[in-house]
mmCIF file of C-alpha atoms in Angstrom:
data_model
loop_
_atom_site.group_PDB
_atom_site.id
_atom_site.type_symbol
_atom_site.label_atom_id
_atom_site.label_comp_id
_atom_site.label_asym_id
_atom_site.label_seq_id
_atom_site.Cartn_x
_atom_site.Cartn_y
_atom_site.Cartn_z
ATOM 1 C CA MET A 23 -0.497 -33.448 -0.475
ATOM 2 C CA GLN A 24 -2.663 -33.796 -3.544
ATOM 3 C CA ALA A 25 -0.923 -32.644 -6.689
ATOM 4 C CA GLN A 26 -3.945 -30.647 -7.891
ATOM 5 C CA TRP A 27 -3.476 -28.323 -4.923
ATOM 6 C CA TRP A 28 -0.327 -26.964 -6.476
ATOM 7 C CA LYS A 29 0.166 -24.839 -9.553
ATOM 8 C CA VAL A 30 3.597 -23.624 -10.637
ATOM 9 C CA GLN A 31 3.714 -19.813 -10.970
ATOM 10 C CA THR A 32 6.356 -17.983 -12.971
ATOM 11 C CA SER A 33 7.645 -14.787 -11.481
ATOM 12 C CA GLY A 34 9.972 -13.852 -14.347
ATOM 13 C CA ILE A 35 12.722 -13.070 -11.838
ATOM 14 C CA ASP A 36 15.892 -15.157 -11.312
ATOM 15 C CA THR A 37 16.236 -14.911 -7.523
ATOM 16 C CA ASN A 38 15.730 -16.824 -4.319
ATOM 17 C CA LEU A 39 12.309 -15.915 -2.867
ATOM 18 C CA ARG A 40 12.426 -16.252 0.938
ATOM 19 C CA GLY A 41 9.338 -14.415 2.262
ATOM 20 C CA VAL A 42 5.674 -14.615 1.314
ATOM 21 C CA SER A 43 2.576 -13.030 2.836
ATOM 22 C CA VAL A 44 -1.076 -13.242 1.817
ATOM 23 C CA ALA A 45 -3.568 -10.548 2.723
ATOM 24 C CA GLU A 46 -7.027 -9.482 1.492
ATOM 25 C CA MET A 47 -8.180 -6.728 -0.829
ATOM 26 C CA PRO A 48 -11.677 -5.981 -2.122
ATOM 27 C CA ASP A 49 -12.401 -6.401 -5.834
ATOM 28 C CA ALA A 50 -14.561 -4.092 -7.970
ATOM 29 C CA LYS A 51 -17.688 -5.424 -6.252
ATOM 30 C CA GLY A 52 -16.266 -5.134 -2.819
ATOM 31 C CA VAL A 53 -15.723 -8.894 -2.409
ATOM 32 C CA PRO A 54 -12.544 -9.728 -0.485
ATOM 33 C CA GLY A 55 -9.869 -11.543 -2.498
ATOM 34 C CA PRO A 56 -6.203 -12.442 -1.943
ATOM 35 C CA VAL A 57 -3.206 -10.131 -2.558
ATOM 36 C CA ILE A 58 0.101 -11.930 -2.442
ATOM 37 C CA TRP A 59 3.413 -10.330 -1.548
ATOM 38 C CA ALA A 60 6.817 -12.058 -1.920
ATOM 39 C CA SER A 61 10.389 -10.990 -1.227
ATOM 40 C CA GLY A 62 13.848 -12.400 -1.818
ATOM 41 C CA SER A 63 17.500 -11.819 -2.624
ATOM 42 C CA ASN A 64 18.852 -8.967 -4.763
ATOM 43 C CA GLY A 65 16.248 -6.594 -3.399
ATOM 44 C CA VAL A 66 13.356 -8.380 -5.182
ATOM 45 C CA ILE A 67 9.757 -7.656 -4.030
ATOM 46 C CA LEU A 68 6.812 -9.037 -5.923
ATOM 47 C CA ARG A 69 3.083 -8.479 -5.609
ATOM 48 C CA SER A 70 0.143 -10.263 -7.236
ATOM 49 C CA VAL A 71 -3.522 -9.213 -7.146
ATOM 50 C CA ASP A 72 -4.839 -12.030 -9.365
ATOM 51 C CA GLU A 73 -3.973 -15.148 -7.282
ATOM 52 C CA GLY A 74 -0.479 -15.433 -8.745
ATOM 53 C CA GLU A 75 -1.366 -15.335 -12.423
ATOM 54 C CA THR A 76 0.745 -12.144 -12.942
ATOM 55 C CA TRP A 77 3.347 -10.452 -10.719
ATOM 56 C CA LYS A 78 4.500 -6.853 -10.416
ATOM 57 C CA ARG A 79 8.020 -6.178 -9.339
ATOM 58 C CA LEU A 80 8.417 -3.418 -6.686
ATOM 59 C CA GLN A 81 11.546 -1.591 -5.668
ATOM 60 C CA VAL A 82 13.181 -0.463 -2.461
ATOM 61 C CA THR A 83 15.319 2.642 -2.783
ATOM 62 C CA VAL A 84 19.026 1.845 -2.305
ATOM 63 C CA GLY A 85 17.900 -1.729 -1.612
ATOM 64 C CA ASP A 86 18.945 -3.670 -4.778
ATOM 65 C CA ALA A 87 21.659 -5.556 -2.944
ATOM 66 C CA LEU A 88 19.523 -6.417 0.081
ATOM 67 C CA ASP A 89 18.475 -9.966 0.992
ATOM 68 C CA LEU A 90 14.766 -9.457 1.710
ATOM 69 C CA ARG A 91 13.926 -12.506 3.806
ATOM 70 C CA GLY A 92 10.700 -11.424 5.508
ATOM 71 C CA ILE A 93 7.480 -9.605 4.553
ATOM 72 C CA VAL A 94 4.215 -9.167 6.423
ATOM 73 C CA ALA A 95 1.307 -7.674 4.539
ATOM 74 C CA PHE A 96 -2.123 -6.521 5.785
ATOM 75 C CA ASN A 97 -3.796 -5.455 2.543
ATOM 76 C CA GLU A 98 -2.971 -4.330 -1.008
ATOM 77 C CA LYS A 99 -1.381 -1.116 0.336
ATOM 78 C CA MET A 100 0.415 -1.775 3.606
ATOM 79 C CA ALA A 101 3.270 -4.155 4.401
ATOM 80 C CA TYR A 102 6.396 -4.456 6.518
ATOM 81 C CA LEU A 103 9.644 -5.682 4.899
ATOM 82 C CA MET A 104 12.742 -7.126 6.584
ATOM 83 C CA SER A 105 16.214 -7.627 5.146
ATOM 84 C CA SER A 106 18.883 -9.889 6.623
ATOM 85 C CA GLY A 107 22.650 -9.442 6.910
ATOM 86 C CA GLU A 108 25.302 -8.185 9.251
ATOM 87 C CA GLY A 109 24.851 -4.728 10.810
ATOM 88 C CA GLU A 110 23.250 -2.160 8.556
ATOM 89 C CA LYS A 111 22.301 -4.832 5.969
ATOM 90 C CA SER A 112 19.538 -5.856 8.349
ATOM 91 C CA ARG A 113 16.692 -3.354 7.999
ATOM 92 C CA ILE A 114 12.973 -2.907 8.522
ATOM 93 C CA TYR A 115 10.923 -0.974 5.912
ATOM 94 C CA LYS A 116 7.244 -0.139 5.590
ATOM 95 C CA THR A 117 4.999 0.807 2.709
ATOM 96 C CA THR A 118 1.472 2.259 2.822
ATOM 97 C CA ASP A 119 1.081 2.802 -0.915
ATOM 98 C CA GLY A 120 1.236 -0.656 -2.342
ATOM 99 C CA GLY A 121 5.023 -0.801 -2.532
ATOM 100 C CA GLU A 122 5.534 2.355 -4.641
ATOM 101 C CA THR A 123 7.622 3.805 -1.869
ATOM 102 C CA TRP A 124 9.243 2.288 1.270
ATOM 103 C CA ARG A 125 10.302 4.057 4.458
ATOM 104 C CA LEU A 126 13.271 2.789 6.403
ATOM 105 C CA GLN A 127 12.132 2.381 9.992
ATOM 106 C CA TYR A 128 15.021 0.538 11.694
ATOM 107 C CA THR A 129 18.650 -0.598 11.363
ATOM 108 C CA ASP A 130 21.664 -1.086 13.601
ATOM 109 C CA LYS A 131 25.348 -0.543 12.908
ATOM 110 C CA ARG A 132 26.515 -3.323 15.251
ATOM 111 C CA LYS A 133 27.948 -6.240 13.205
ATOM 112 C CA GLU A 134 26.265 -8.782 15.529
ATOM 113 C CA PHE A 135 22.875 -7.379 14.504
ATOM 114 C CA PHE A 136 21.320 -9.850 12.116
ATOM 115 C CA LEU A 137 17.550 -9.909 11.586
ATOM 116 C CA ASP A 138 16.069 -13.345 11.190
ATOM 117 C CA ALA A 139 12.267 -12.908 11.196
ATOM 118 C CA ILE A 140 9.430 -10.377 11.462
ATOM 119 C CA ALA A 141 5.893 -11.103 12.743
ATOM 120 C CA CYS A 142 2.852 -8.968 13.742
ATOM 121 C CA HIS A 143 0.168 -9.092 16.382
ATOM 122 C CA THR A 144 -1.831 -6.231 14.745
ATOM 123 C CA GLU A 145 -1.134 -3.677 11.973
ATOM 124 C CA THR A 146 0.744 -1.494 14.527
ATOM 125 C CA ARG A 147 2.075 -4.129 16.987
ATOM 126 C CA CYS A 148 4.915 -6.038 15.413
ATOM 127 C CA PHE A 149 8.170 -7.798 16.392
ATOM 128 C CA ALA A 150 11.454 -8.508 14.706
ATOM 129 C CA LEU A 151 14.127 -10.941 15.927
ATOM 130 C CA SER A 152 17.896 -10.655 15.720
ATOM 131 C CA ASP A 153 20.646 -13.140 16.478
ATOM 132 C CA PRO A 154 22.241 -12.761 19.900
ATOM 133 C CA ILE A 155 23.970 -9.468 20.904
ATOM 134 C CA ASP A 156 25.928 -9.532 24.129
ATOM 135 C CA GLY A 157 24.821 -13.138 24.754
ATOM 136 C CA LYS A 158 21.042 -12.745 24.387
ATOM 137 C CA PHE A 159 18.623 -12.743 21.433
ATOM 138 C CA LEU A 160 17.424 -9.246 20.565
ATOM 139 C CA LEU A 161 13.694 -8.722 20.055
ATOM 140 C CA LEU A 162 12.536 -5.473 18.512
ATOM 141 C CA SER A 163 9.007 -4.125 19.004
ATOM 142 C CA THR A 164 6.803 -1.414 17.633
ATOM 143 C CA SER A 165 3.498 -0.368 19.198
ATOM 144 C CA ASP A 166 2.567 2.327 16.744
ATOM 145 C CA GLY A 167 3.761 0.789 13.475
ATOM 146 C CA GLU A 168 6.358 3.477 13.081
ATOM 147 C CA HIS A 169 8.997 3.380 15.787
ATOM 148 C CA TRP A 170 10.999 0.293 16.758
ATOM 149 C CA ASN A 171 12.798 -0.310 20.024
ATOM 150 C CA PRO A 172 14.573 -3.318 21.634
ATOM 151 C CA LEU A 173 12.587 -5.057 24.375
ATOM 152 C CA PRO A 174 14.390 -5.631 27.708
ATOM 153 C CA SER A 175 16.166 -8.972 27.759
ATOM 154 C CA ALA A 176 16.725 -9.296 31.499
ATOM 155 C CA ASN A 177 14.027 -11.985 31.753
ATOM 156 C CA MET A 178 15.286 -13.951 28.741
ATOM 157 C CA ALA A 179 17.628 -16.923 29.083
ATOM 158 C CA ALA A 180 21.091 -16.477 27.590
ATOM 159 C CA ALA A 181 21.841 -17.921 24.175
ATOM 160 C CA LEU A 182 24.120 -20.878 23.980
ATOM 161 C CA PRO A 183 27.494 -20.321 22.289
ATOM 162 C CA GLY A 184 26.895 -20.569 18.552
ATOM 163 C CA GLU A 185 23.087 -20.607 18.922
ATOM 164 C CA GLY A 186 21.113 -18.645 16.392
ATOM 165 C CA VAL A 187 17.809 -18.387 14.545
ATOM 166 C CA PHE A 188 17.640 -19.384 10.886
ATOM 167 C CA ALA A 189 16.485 -16.627 8.531
ATOM 168 C CA ALA A 190 14.973 -19.182 6.175
ATOM 169 C CA SER A 191 11.243 -18.674 5.549
ATOM 170 C CA ASN A 192 10.362 -15.887 7.976
ATOM 171 C CA SER A 193 8.512 -18.354 10.109
ATOM 172 C CA GLY A 194 10.930 -19.014 12.940
ATOM 173 C CA LEU A 195 9.147 -16.312 14.945
ATOM 174 C CA VAL A 196 5.420 -16.643 15.691
ATOM 175 C CA VAL A 197 3.023 -14.231 17.467
ATOM 176 C CA SER A 198 -0.316 -15.657 18.622
ATOM 177 C CA GLY A 199 -2.459 -13.463 20.782
ATOM 178 C CA GLU A 200 -0.224 -12.323 23.677
ATOM 179 C CA GLU A 201 2.217 -15.177 23.109
ATOM 180 C CA ILE A 202 5.495 -15.083 21.240
ATOM 181 C CA PHE A 203 7.541 -18.171 20.216
ATOM 182 C CA PHE A 204 10.803 -18.478 18.361
ATOM 183 C CA GLY A 205 12.897 -21.527 17.488
ATOM 184 C CA THR A 206 16.701 -21.844 17.437
ATOM 185 C CA GLY A 207 19.422 -24.051 16.009
ATOM 186 C CA GLY A 208 23.107 -24.862 16.160
ATOM 187 C CA PRO A 209 24.220 -26.454 19.443
ATOM 188 C CA ALA A 210 20.620 -27.057 20.457
ATOM 189 C CA ALA A 211 17.097 -26.774 18.958
ATOM 190 C CA ARG A 212 15.249 -24.769 21.556
ATOM 191 C CA VAL A 213 11.963 -22.847 21.670
ATOM 192 C CA PHE A 214 11.769 -19.541 23.531
ATOM 193 C CA HIS A 215 8.299 -18.577 24.741
ATOM 194 C CA SER A 216 6.842 -15.371 26.132
ATOM 195 C CA PRO A 217 3.190 -15.311 27.406
ATOM 196 C CA ASP A 218 3.136 -11.542 27.597
ATOM 197 C CA LEU A 219 4.390 -10.025 24.331
ATOM 198 C CA GLY A 220 8.056 -10.236 25.278
ATOM 199 C CA HIS A 221 8.200 -9.159 28.872
ATOM 200 C CA THR A 222 8.976 -12.550 30.427
ATOM 201 C CA TRP A 223 10.399 -15.692 28.858
ATOM 202 C CA THR A 224 10.913 -19.399 29.301
ATOM 203 C CA VAL A 225 12.885 -21.741 27.080
ATOM 204 C CA ALA A 226 12.491 -25.473 26.326
ATOM 205 C CA GLU A 227 14.639 -28.090 24.616
ATOM 206 C CA THR A 228 13.130 -29.916 21.585
ATOM 207 C CA PRO A 229 14.176 -33.186 19.886
ATOM 208 C CA ILE A 230 14.612 -31.535 16.520
ATOM 209 C CA ALA A 231 18.061 -32.352 14.952
ATOM 210 C CA SER A 232 20.805 -30.083 16.189
ATOM 211 C CA GLY A 233 24.507 -30.104 17.126
ATOM 212 C CA LYS A 234 25.674 -28.543 13.852
ATOM 213 C CA PRO A 235 25.580 -24.929 12.620
ATOM 214 C CA SER A 236 23.339 -26.126 9.787
ATOM 215 C CA ALA A 237 20.749 -27.912 11.935
ATOM 216 C CA GLY A 238 17.871 -26.911 14.179
ATOM 217 C CA ILE A 239 14.375 -25.430 14.059
ATOM 218 C CA PHE A 240 13.563 -23.488 10.906
ATOM 219 C CA SER A 241 9.865 -22.936 11.199
ATOM 220 C CA LEU A 242 7.066 -22.787 13.818
ATOM 221 C CA ALA A 243 3.282 -22.663 13.471
ATOM 222 C CA ILE A 244 0.291 -22.812 15.848
ATOM 223 C CA ASP A 245 -3.236 -24.171 15.171
ATOM 224 C CA ASP A 246 -6.563 -23.061 16.646
ATOM 225 C CA ASN A 247 -6.173 -25.496 19.563
ATOM 226 C CA ASP A 248 -2.740 -24.094 20.507
ATOM 227 C CA ARG A 249 -0.874 -27.136 19.154
ATOM 228 C CA ILE A 250 2.572 -25.896 18.175
ATOM 229 C CA MET A 251 4.493 -27.571 15.332
ATOM 230 C CA ALA A 252 8.241 -27.209 14.777
ATOM 231 C CA VAL A 253 10.041 -28.343 11.657
ATOM 232 C CA GLY A 254 13.660 -28.171 10.529
ATOM 233 C CA GLY A 255 16.501 -30.645 10.447
ATOM 234 C CA ASP A 256 19.859 -30.168 8.690
ATOM 235 C CA TYR A 257 19.732 -28.022 5.513
ATOM 236 C CA LYS A 258 22.983 -29.558 4.355
ATOM 237 C CA GLU A 259 21.246 -32.930 4.317
ATOM 238 C CA PRO A 260 17.927 -31.991 2.720
ATOM 239 C CA GLY A 261 16.791 -35.500 1.906
ATOM 240 C CA ARG A 262 17.396 -37.018 5.331
ATOM 241 C CA PRO A 263 14.135 -37.462 7.268
ATOM 242 C CA TYR A 264 15.787 -37.406 10.665
ATOM 243 C CA ARG A 265 14.184 -35.563 13.596
ATOM 244 C CA ALA A 266 12.734 -32.968 11.257
ATOM 245 C CA ALA A 267 9.382 -32.407 13.029
ATOM 246 C CA ALA A 268 8.123 -32.216 16.612
ATOM 247 C CA TYR A 269 5.060 -30.827 18.315
ATOM 248 C CA SER A 270 3.910 -29.510 21.693
ATOM 249 C CA VAL A 271 0.430 -29.586 23.211
ATOM 250 C CA ASP A 272 1.238 -27.781 26.451
ATOM 251 C CA GLY A 273 2.220 -24.318 25.261
ATOM 252 C CA GLY A 274 5.789 -25.196 24.357
ATOM 253 C CA LYS A 275 6.826 -26.582 27.690
ATOM 254 C CA THR A 276 7.532 -30.088 26.382
ATOM 255 C CA TRP A 277 8.057 -31.478 22.856
ATOM 256 C CA GLN A 278 7.927 -34.836 21.232
ATOM 257 C CA LEU A 279 8.840 -36.125 17.739
ATOM 258 C CA VAL A 280 6.029 -36.868 15.342
ATOM 259 C CA ALA A 281 5.321 -40.573 14.720
ATOM 260 C CA ARG A 282 6.069 -40.404 11.017
ATOM 261 C CA GLN A 283 8.633 -37.808 9.951
ATOM 262 C CA PRO A 284 8.454 -35.593 6.847
ATOM 263 C CA GLY A 285 10.508 -36.584 3.833
ATOM 264 C CA GLY A 286 13.545 -34.556 4.802
ATOM 265 C CA TYR A 287 14.691 -31.192 6.078
ATOM 266 C CA ARG A 288 11.803 -28.729 6.121
ATOM 267 C CA SER A 289 12.106 -24.909 6.142
ATOM 268 C CA ALA A 290 8.432 -24.030 6.483
ATOM 269 C CA VAL A 291 5.297 -25.375 8.128
ATOM 270 C CA ALA A 292 1.715 -24.090 8.128
ATOM 271 C CA HIS A 293 -1.618 -25.042 9.643
ATOM 272 C CA ILE A 294 -4.398 -25.327 7.037
ATOM 273 C CA ASP A 295 -7.527 -26.081 9.027
ATOM 274 C CA ASP A 296 -8.828 -28.647 11.576
ATOM 275 C CA GLY A 297 -6.080 -31.285 11.854
ATOM 276 C CA ARG A 298 -4.487 -30.576 8.488
ATOM 277 C CA TRP A 299 -0.953 -29.280 8.221
ATOM 278 C CA VAL A 300 1.514 -28.788 5.318
ATOM 279 C CA ALA A 301 5.351 -28.567 5.379
ATOM 280 C CA ALA A 302 7.799 -27.775 2.608
ATOM 281 C CA GLY A 303 11.545 -28.157 1.888
ATOM 282 C CA PRO A 304 13.999 -28.429 -1.015
ATOM 283 C CA ASN A 305 12.866 -31.971 -1.971
ATOM 284 C CA GLY A 306 9.132 -31.439 -1.804
ATOM 285 C CA GLU A 307 6.210 -31.039 0.501
ATOM 286 C CA ASP A 308 4.460 -33.151 3.095
ATOM 287 C CA PHE A 309 0.830 -33.259 4.316
ATOM 288 C CA SER A 310 -0.671 -34.341 7.622
ATOM 289 C CA SER A 311 -4.299 -34.905 8.318
ATOM 290 C CA ASP A 312 -3.961 -36.012 11.936
ATOM 291 C CA SER A 313 -2.697 -32.833 13.642
ATOM 292 C CA GLY A 314 0.895 -33.404 12.549
ATOM 293 C CA VAL A 315 1.391 -36.858 14.097
ATOM 294 C CA HIS A 316 1.965 -38.568 10.738
ATOM 295 C CA TRP A 317 3.261 -36.923 7.592
ATOM 296 C CA LYS A 318 2.971 -38.100 3.987
ATOM 297 C CA HIS A 319 5.613 -36.975 1.532
#
């Protein structure tokens, strides 16, 4: 990745930022420009309307102690927000006034309830994923942007003992058209796939590093040709470039390791355009210009 692509931005907040979402808003002349939302620990929510030059801190009522690990924005006014933690510490909020006020839309008192990621198909059709409850992953859905309900899990394979989803960068769950994918870790690094917005499911093994509670898939992304990229590894060994990236060209049925691995554990991956991809982790970023087959640290 060329160094000039990156510019360090100062938020003024001492916290761990976990979620970021970029949407569009019109300027004074009606020309679309980026609005950036970010969220993190200690209830921190930030928003920038000048490409990151300045940031405004927003507040969630009774949310200062929340770990806000996921945010999905659609414009300068509307965004969904997800917190992670056991039971009622996992919540879904929504704002329609630029973050001035947030409405609590969903939570669950069961201690096994732990939200890992939130993703949207449209402004009103969204999904949120929890770690397993009663042996299966729990996927929540809203079709009106207001009310959330668990989807039936009868057609979903059971989770393995100790298997979970990492609430790392809010990119372990991906929605693309009618398809939903999510990646797991722990005893195995698997990808669950639904072709019909969560009604039926298949699951596939991947060669991403696993076998430890700290290892597995941390992020998924899809390009315009339906190539799926998975990155992860072991977050306790951030500098070890071992089985940290794999890809699928058949809709997630089969997976193969990339020819040249990223420079270590990676918690986020994104498709830029054409065959260009970028991945990031604690020890830096990696760039691929050949559809993720070879990565340069």
